[in-house]
Coordinates of C-alpha atoms in Angstrom, one line a residue:
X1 CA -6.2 92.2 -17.2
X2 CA -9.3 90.8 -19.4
X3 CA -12.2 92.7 -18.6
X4 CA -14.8 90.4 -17.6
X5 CA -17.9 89.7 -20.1
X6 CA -20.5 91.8 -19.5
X7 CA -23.1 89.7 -20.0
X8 CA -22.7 87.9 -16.9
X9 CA -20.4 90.4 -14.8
X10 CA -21.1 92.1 -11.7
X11 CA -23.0 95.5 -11.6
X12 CA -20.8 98.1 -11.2
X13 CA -22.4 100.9 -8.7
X14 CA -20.8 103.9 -9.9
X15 CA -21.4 105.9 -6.1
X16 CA -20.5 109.5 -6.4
X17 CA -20.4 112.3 -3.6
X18 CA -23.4 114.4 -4.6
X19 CA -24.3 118.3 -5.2
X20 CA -26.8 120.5 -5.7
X21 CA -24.7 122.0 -8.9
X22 CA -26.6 121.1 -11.5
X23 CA -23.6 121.2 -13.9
X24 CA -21.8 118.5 -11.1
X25 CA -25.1 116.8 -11.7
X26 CA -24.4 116.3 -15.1
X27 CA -21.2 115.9 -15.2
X28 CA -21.6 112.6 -13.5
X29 CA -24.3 111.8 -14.8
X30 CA -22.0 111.9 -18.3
X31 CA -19.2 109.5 -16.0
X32 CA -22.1 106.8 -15.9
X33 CA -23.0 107.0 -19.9
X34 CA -18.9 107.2 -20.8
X35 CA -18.9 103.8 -18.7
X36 CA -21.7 101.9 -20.3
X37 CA -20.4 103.3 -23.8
X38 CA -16.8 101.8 -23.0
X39 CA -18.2 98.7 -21.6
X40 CA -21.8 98.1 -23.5
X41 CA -23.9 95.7 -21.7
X42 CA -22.3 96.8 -18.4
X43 CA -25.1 97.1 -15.4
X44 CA -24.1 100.8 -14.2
X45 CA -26.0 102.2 -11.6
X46 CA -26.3 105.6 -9.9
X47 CA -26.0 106.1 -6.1
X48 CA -24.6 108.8 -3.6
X49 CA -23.4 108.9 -0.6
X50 CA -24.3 112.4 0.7
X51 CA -26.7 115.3 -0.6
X52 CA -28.5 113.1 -3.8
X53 CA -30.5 110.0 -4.0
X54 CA -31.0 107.3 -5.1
X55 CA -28.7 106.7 -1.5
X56 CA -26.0 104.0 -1.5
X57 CA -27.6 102.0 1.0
X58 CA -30.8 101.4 -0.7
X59 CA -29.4 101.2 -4.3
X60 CA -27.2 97.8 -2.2
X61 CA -30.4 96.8 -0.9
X62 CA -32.2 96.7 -4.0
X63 CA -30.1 94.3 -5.2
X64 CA -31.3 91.1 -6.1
X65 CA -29.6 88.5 -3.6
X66 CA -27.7 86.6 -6.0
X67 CA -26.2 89.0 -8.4
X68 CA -22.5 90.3 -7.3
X69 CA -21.7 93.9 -7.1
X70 CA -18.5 96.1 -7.1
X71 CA -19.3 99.5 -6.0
X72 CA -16.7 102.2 -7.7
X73 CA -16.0 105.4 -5.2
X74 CA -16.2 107.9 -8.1
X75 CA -14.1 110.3 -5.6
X76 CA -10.6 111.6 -5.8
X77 CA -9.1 110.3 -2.4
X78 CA -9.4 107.7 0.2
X79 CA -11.2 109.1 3.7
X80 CA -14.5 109.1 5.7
X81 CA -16.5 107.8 2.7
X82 CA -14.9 105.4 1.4
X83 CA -13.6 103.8 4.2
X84 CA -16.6 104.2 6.6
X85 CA -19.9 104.8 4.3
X86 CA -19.0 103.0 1.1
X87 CA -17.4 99.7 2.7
X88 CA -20.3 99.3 5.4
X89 CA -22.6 99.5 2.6
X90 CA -20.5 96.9 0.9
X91 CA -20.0 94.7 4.0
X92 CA -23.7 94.7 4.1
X93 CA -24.6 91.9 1.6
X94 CA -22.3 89.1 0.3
X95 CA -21.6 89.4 -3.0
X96 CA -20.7 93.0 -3.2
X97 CA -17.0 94.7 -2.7
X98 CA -15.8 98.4 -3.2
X99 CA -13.3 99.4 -5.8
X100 CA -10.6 101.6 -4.6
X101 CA -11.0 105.5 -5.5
X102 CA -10.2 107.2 -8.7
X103 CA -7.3 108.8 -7.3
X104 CA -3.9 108.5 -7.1
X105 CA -3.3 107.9 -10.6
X106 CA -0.9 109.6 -13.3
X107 CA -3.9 109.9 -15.8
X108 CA -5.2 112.4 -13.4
X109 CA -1.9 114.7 -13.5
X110 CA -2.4 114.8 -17.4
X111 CA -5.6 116.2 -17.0
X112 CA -4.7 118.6 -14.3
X113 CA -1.8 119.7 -16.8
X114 CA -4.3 119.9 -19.6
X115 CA -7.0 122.2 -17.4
X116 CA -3.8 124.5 -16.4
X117 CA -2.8 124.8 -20.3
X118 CA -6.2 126.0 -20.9
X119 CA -6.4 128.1 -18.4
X120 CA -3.7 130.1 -19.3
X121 CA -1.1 129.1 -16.9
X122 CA 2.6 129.0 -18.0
X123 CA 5.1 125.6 -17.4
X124 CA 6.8 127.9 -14.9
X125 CA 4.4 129.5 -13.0
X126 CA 3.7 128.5 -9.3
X127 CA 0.7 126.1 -8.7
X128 CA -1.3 124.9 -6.0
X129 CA -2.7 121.4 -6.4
X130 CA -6.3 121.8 -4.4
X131 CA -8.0 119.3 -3.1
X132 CA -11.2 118.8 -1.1
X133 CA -9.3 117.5 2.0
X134 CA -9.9 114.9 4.6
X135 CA -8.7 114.3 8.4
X136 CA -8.0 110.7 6.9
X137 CA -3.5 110.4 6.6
X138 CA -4.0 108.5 3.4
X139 CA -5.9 110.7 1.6
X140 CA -3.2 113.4 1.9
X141 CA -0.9 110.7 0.7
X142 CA -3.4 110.4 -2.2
X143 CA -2.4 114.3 -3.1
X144 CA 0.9 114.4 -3.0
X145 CA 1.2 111.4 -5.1
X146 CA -1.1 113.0 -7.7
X147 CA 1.6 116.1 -7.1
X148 CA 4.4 114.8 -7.5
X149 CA 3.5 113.7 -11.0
X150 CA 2.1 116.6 -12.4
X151 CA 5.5 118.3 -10.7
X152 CA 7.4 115.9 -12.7
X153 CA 5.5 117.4 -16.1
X154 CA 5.6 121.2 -15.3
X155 CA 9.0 123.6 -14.5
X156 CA 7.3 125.5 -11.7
X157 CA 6.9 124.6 -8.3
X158 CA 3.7 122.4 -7.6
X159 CA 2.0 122.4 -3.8
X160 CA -0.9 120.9 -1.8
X161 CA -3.6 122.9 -0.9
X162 CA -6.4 121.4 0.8
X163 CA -10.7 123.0 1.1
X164 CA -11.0 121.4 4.9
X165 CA -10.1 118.7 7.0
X166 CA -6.2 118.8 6.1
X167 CA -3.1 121.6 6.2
X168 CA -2.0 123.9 4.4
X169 CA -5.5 125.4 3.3
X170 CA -5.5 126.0 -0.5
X171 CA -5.8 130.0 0.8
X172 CA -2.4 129.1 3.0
X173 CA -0.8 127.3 0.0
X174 CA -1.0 130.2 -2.0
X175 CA 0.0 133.1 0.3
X176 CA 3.0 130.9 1.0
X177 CA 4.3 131.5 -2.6
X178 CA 3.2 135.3 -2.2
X179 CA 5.4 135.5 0.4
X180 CA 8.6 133.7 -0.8
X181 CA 11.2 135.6 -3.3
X182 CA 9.4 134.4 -6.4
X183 CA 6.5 137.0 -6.9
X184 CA 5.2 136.0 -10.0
X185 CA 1.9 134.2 -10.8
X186 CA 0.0 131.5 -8.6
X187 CA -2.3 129.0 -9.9
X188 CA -4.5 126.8 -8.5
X189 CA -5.3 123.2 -10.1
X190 CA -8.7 122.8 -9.0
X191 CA -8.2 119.0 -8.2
X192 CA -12.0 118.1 -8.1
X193 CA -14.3 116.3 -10.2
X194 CA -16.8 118.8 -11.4
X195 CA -18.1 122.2 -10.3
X196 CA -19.9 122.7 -6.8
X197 CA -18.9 123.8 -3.3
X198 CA -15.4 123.6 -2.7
X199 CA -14.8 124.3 -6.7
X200 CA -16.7 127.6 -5.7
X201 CA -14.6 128.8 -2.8
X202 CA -11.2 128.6 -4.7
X203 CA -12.1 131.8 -6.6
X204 CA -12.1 133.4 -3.0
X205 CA -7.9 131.7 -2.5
X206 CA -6.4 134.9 -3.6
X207 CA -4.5 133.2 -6.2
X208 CA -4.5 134.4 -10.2
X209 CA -6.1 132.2 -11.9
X210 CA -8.1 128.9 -11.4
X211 CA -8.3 126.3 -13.9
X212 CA -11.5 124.0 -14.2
X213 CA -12.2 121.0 -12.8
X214 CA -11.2 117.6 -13.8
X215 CA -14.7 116.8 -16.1
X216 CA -15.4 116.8 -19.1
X217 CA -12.9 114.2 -19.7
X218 CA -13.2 110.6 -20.8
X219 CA -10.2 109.6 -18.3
X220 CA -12.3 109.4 -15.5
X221 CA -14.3 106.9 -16.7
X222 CA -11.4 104.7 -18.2
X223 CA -9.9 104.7 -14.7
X224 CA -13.9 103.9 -13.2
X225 CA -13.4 100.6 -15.3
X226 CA -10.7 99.7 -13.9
X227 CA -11.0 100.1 -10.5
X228 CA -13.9 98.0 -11.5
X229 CA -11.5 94.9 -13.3
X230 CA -9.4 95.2 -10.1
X231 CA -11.8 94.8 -7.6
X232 CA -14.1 92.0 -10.1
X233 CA -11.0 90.0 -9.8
X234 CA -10.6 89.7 -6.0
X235 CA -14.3 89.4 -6.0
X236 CA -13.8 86.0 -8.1
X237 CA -11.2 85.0 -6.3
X238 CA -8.4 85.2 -9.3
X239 CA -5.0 85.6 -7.8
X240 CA -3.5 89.2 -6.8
X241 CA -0.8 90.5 -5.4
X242 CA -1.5 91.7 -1.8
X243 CA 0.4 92.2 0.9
X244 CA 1.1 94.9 3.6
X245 CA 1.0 98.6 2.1
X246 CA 3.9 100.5 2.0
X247 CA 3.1 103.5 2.1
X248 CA 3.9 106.2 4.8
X249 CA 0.5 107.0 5.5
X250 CA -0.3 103.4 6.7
X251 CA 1.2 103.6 10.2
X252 CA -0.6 106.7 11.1
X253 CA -4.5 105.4 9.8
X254 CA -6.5 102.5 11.8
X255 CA -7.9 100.9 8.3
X256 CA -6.0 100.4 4.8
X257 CA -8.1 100.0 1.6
X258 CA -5.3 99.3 -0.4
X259 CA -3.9 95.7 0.3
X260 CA -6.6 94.1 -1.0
X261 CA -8.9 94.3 2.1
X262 CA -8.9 96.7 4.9
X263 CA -6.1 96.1 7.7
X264 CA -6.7 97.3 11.4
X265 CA -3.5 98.5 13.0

């Protein structure tokens, strides 16, 4: 797709979770400047939906009234914020759409791979992918997509292990290996952006090592951008291919984000 010219394109709100870990802090902060340096001239702002400001909402509202917007989810899954907070504040002013989530997407098992390598962790060991975890179907269909790919580049066993909101819990996921006739070593691929909370309790999992999260890495901003293209494109009206979602999840959620628009049941 030809990225659009960034003189006269959209801003691109890059909305991020928020924490209180200053080294999270940074790390997306460093998201926002690998954008802009990929796409110069690129309006990226900052906004959060939970725990930092400036808050989604008033970064939408600030908005001058004729100037498009695509706000980018920089989060991992689907669930509550991206299909409640980020696409009310989007529905709130014409003009503006929201870009699909980061995640699935095979870049992200090459960097999971890569964080394992570095931690240590051999091709054959067992590993539990953990993830933040929502109540929200599709977002555990986000996971196991991400899974199955970096299953398909490992020899050892790969499983989903989720911080809250979804089953197994990463401390379930691993005592499930513990308990099977395999004993040798369980890792967990910390499948969040950067450090803070949840990043925190996996140390806690019982398992024997813990790689590091996703960032530093300039992937995450390359798949930002296009989220960004994607979404630019059904905000100009330039023809997609949409159509009902075929995935699993779809019959058991009330809203789909990814047919182009969201679908009630």
């Amino acid at each position: 797709m030809t990225a659009p010219s960034a003189s006269n394109a959209p801003v691109l709100i890059a909305c991020a979770h928020g924490t209180d870990n200053e080294q999270g802090r940074r790390e997306i902060d460093a998201v926002r400047a690998g954008i802009s340096a990929l796409r110069p001239g690129l309006d990226v702002l900052e906004a959060y939906v939970d725990v930092q400001v400036p808050d989604l909402v008033d970064v939408v509202a600030s908005l001058p009234p004729d100037r498009p917007a695509v706000i980018v989810p920089l989060l991992l899954s689907v669930g509550y914020h991206v299909k409640v907070d980020i696409a009310r504040a989007a529905a709130s002013r014409p003009g503006t759409v929201s870009a699909l989530p980061l995640g699935p997407d095979p870049r992200l098992a090459s960097v999971l791979q890569q964080r394992l390598t570095e931690a240590g962790v051999a091709d054959g060991d067992s590993v539990v992918l953990a993830a933040a975890g929502s109540s929200d179907a599709c977002a555990a269909e986000d996971v196991d997509e991400v899974r199955a790919v970096l299953a398909e580049l490992r020899t050892g066993p790969v499983r989903p292990g989720f911080g809250s909101k979804a089953s197994p819990s990463v401390p379930e996921a691993v005592a499930s290996y513990r308990g099977g006739s395999d004993r040798g070593r369980v890792a967990l691929a910390s499948y969040l952006l950067a450090p803070g909370y949840f990043h925190d309790q996996l140390a806690k999992a019982g398992a024997d090592v813990v790689s590091a999260p996703l960032l530093p890495s300039p992937v995450i901003a390359e798949i930002a951008l296009s989220r960004y293209d994607d979404a630019v494109a059904r905000l100009t009206g330039r023809p997609q291919q949409e159509g009902p979602c075929p995935r699993p999840c779809r019959a058991l959620v009330s809203t789909c984000v990814r047919s182009g628009s969201a679908q009630p049941v």
